[in-house]
XYZ file of N, CA and C in Angstrom:
210
model
N 105.548 84.474 117.427
C 105.867 83.386 116.524
C 104.831 82.271 116.669
N 104.588 81.625 115.580
C 103.689 80.479 115.563
C 104.333 79.420 114.674
N 104.002 78.175 114.941
C 104.509 77.060 114.142
C 103.361 76.523 113.290
N 103.612 76.351 111.982
C 102.633 75.739 111.082
C 103.238 74.459 110.520
N 102.383 73.531 110.163
C 102.859 72.270 109.608
C 102.542 72.231 108.119
N 103.572 72.055 107.306
C 103.404 71.985 105.863
C 102.835 70.624 105.480
N 102.418 70.472 104.234
C 101.815 69.224 103.775
C 102.785 68.045 103.862
N 104.086 68.305 103.790
C 105.072 67.229 103.871
C 105.529 66.995 105.316
N 104.696 67.434 106.272
C 104.908 67.227 107.715
C 106.121 67.952 108.289
N 106.610 68.953 107.617
C 107.687 69.795 108.143
C 107.046 70.948 108.904
N 107.571 71.226 110.076
C 107.056 72.346 110.881
C 107.917 73.563 110.628
N 107.244 74.703 110.498
C 107.916 75.941 110.095
C 107.436 77.091 110.969
N 108.369 77.883 111.514
C 107.933 79.055 112.283
C 107.539 80.198 111.345
N 106.481 80.915 111.733
C 106.088 82.122 111.000
C 105.932 83.249 112.017
N 106.049 84.483 111.533
C 105.955 85.642 112.410
C 104.497 85.917 112.772
N 104.305 86.781 113.752
C 102.948 87.153 114.151
C 102.205 87.858 113.019
N 102.898 88.699 112.269
C 102.265 89.390 111.141
C 101.828 88.392 110.075
N 102.671 87.401 109.787
C 102.310 86.374 108.817
C 101.127 85.558 109.334
N 101.109 85.288 110.642
C 100.007 84.531 111.250
C 98.686 85.283 111.116
N 98.719 86.610 111.220
C 97.502 87.399 111.060
C 96.922 87.243 109.656
N 97.784 87.256 108.661
C 97.327 87.058 107.274
C 96.788 85.649 107.106
N 97.481 84.673 107.661
C 97.034 83.288 107.571
C 95.691 83.101 108.270
N 95.482 83.794 109.378
C 94.201 83.720 110.104
C 93.044 84.265 109.278
N 93.330 85.165 108.338
C 92.276 85.696 107.471
C 91.688 84.593 106.585
N 92.431 83.508 106.408
C 91.970 82.384 105.591
C 91.245 81.321 106.414
N 91.020 81.558 107.686
C 90.368 80.589 108.559
C 89.002 80.179 108.014
N 88.169 81.136 107.664
C 86.794 80.854 107.248
C 86.616 80.883 105.730
N 87.697 81.096 105.014
C 87.608 81.231 103.556
C 88.451 80.168 102.873
N 88.117 79.924 101.621
C 88.939 79.025 100.801
C 90.109 79.767 100.185
N 89.880 81.055 99.867
C 90.925 81.856 99.212
C 90.855 83.289 99.682
N 91.935 84.003 99.440
C 92.041 85.399 99.846
C 92.499 86.194 98.640
N 91.735 87.227 98.289
C 92.098 88.048 97.128
C 93.142 89.091 97.513
N 94.122 89.286 96.644
C 95.154 90.279 96.889
C 94.559 91.665 97.024
N 93.515 91.953 96.272
C 92.875 93.263 96.301
C 92.261 93.578 97.666
N 91.973 92.546 98.464
C 91.387 92.745 99.790
C 92.433 93.042 100.865
N 93.702 92.963 100.508
C 94.788 93.159 101.468
C 95.395 94.544 101.333
N 95.839 95.095 102.475
C 96.582 96.346 102.376
C 98.028 96.021 101.969
N 98.841 97.045 101.785
C 100.190 96.845 101.258
C 101.053 95.941 102.146
N 100.989 96.151 103.458
C 101.783 95.337 104.383
C 101.304 93.879 104.380
N 100.005 93.669 104.334
C 99.457 92.313 104.291
C 99.857 91.595 102.999
N 99.959 92.347 101.903
C 100.416 91.755 100.640
C 101.859 91.288 100.756
N 102.680 92.060 101.442
C 104.081 91.666 101.653
C 104.144 90.401 102.497
N 103.325 90.336 103.548
C 103.293 89.151 104.409
C 102.776 87.925 103.639
N 101.778 88.118 102.790
C 101.245 87.020 101.977
C 102.328 86.502 101.025
N 103.080 87.400 100.419
C 104.167 86.982 99.532
C 105.267 86.252 100.307
N 105.519 86.683 101.536
C 106.481 85.993 102.390
C 106.009 84.563 102.675
N 104.718 84.399 102.910
C 104.155 83.069 103.147
C 104.216 82.207 101.883
N 104.092 82.828 100.717
C 104.250 82.097 99.455
C 105.693 81.602 99.347
N 106.645 82.460 99.688
C 108.062 82.067 99.631
C 108.383 80.943 100.600
N 107.664 80.877 101.703
C 107.887 79.826 102.707
C 107.075 78.569 102.417
N 106.301 78.567 101.333
C 105.457 77.433 100.934
C 104.274 77.198 101.855
N 103.819 78.228 102.556
C 102.644 78.124 103.419
C 101.390 78.444 102.607
N 101.501 79.403 101.695
C 100.410 79.762 100.778
C 100.879 79.547 99.350
N 99.932 79.430 98.445
C 100.305 79.509 97.049
C 99.462 80.567 96.373
N 100.076 81.185 95.358
C 99.478 82.324 94.664
C 98.941 81.850 93.314
N 97.720 82.253 93.001
C 97.083 81.894 91.745
C 96.721 83.180 91.013
N 97.087 83.246 89.749
C 96.740 84.401 88.930
C 95.809 83.938 87.818
N 94.553 84.423 87.867
C 93.545 84.082 86.856
C 92.843 85.343 86.401
N 92.767 85.539 85.132
C 92.031 86.668 84.548
C 92.440 88.001 85.174
N 93.719 88.175 85.451
C 94.202 89.432 86.015
C 93.972 89.578 87.508
N 93.374 88.567 88.171
C 93.160 88.595 89.622
C 94.162 87.665 90.287
N 94.697 88.101 91.402
C 95.622 87.273 92.179
C 94.922 86.866 93.456
N 94.946 85.563 93.743
C 94.379 85.033 94.967
C 95.410 84.151 95.658
N 95.241 83.998 96.968
C 96.112 83.147 97.776
C 95.276 82.034 98.394
N 95.861 80.835 98.448
C 95.217 79.692 99.081
C 96.216 79.009 100.001
N 95.691 78.287 100.996
C 96.549 77.584 101.947
C 97.237 76.390 101.299
N 98.428 76.125 101.785
C 99.149 74.949 101.362
C 99.631 74.164 102.593
N 98.924 74.340 103.715
C 99.320 73.720 104.972
C 98.177 72.888 105.526
N 98.491 72.066 106.537
C 97.447 71.324 107.249
C 96.619 72.319 108.028
N 95.341 72.032 108.216
C 94.479 72.920 109.001
C 94.692 72.734 110.461
């Protein structure tokens, strides 16, 4: 488990699997859904539901971006 801080200063626990997906965004601004395997896509969607990431759909491409403090 890891704790992340949302933009509204609320702290939220996330699982280790979710943390691995979040760590993929360390050096990037965004993460493409096409670059993720099936399990990572599920974890990314879980992070969207928890308000840690947000999902953007443009021109048929889905990308994820952080919505938390660094």
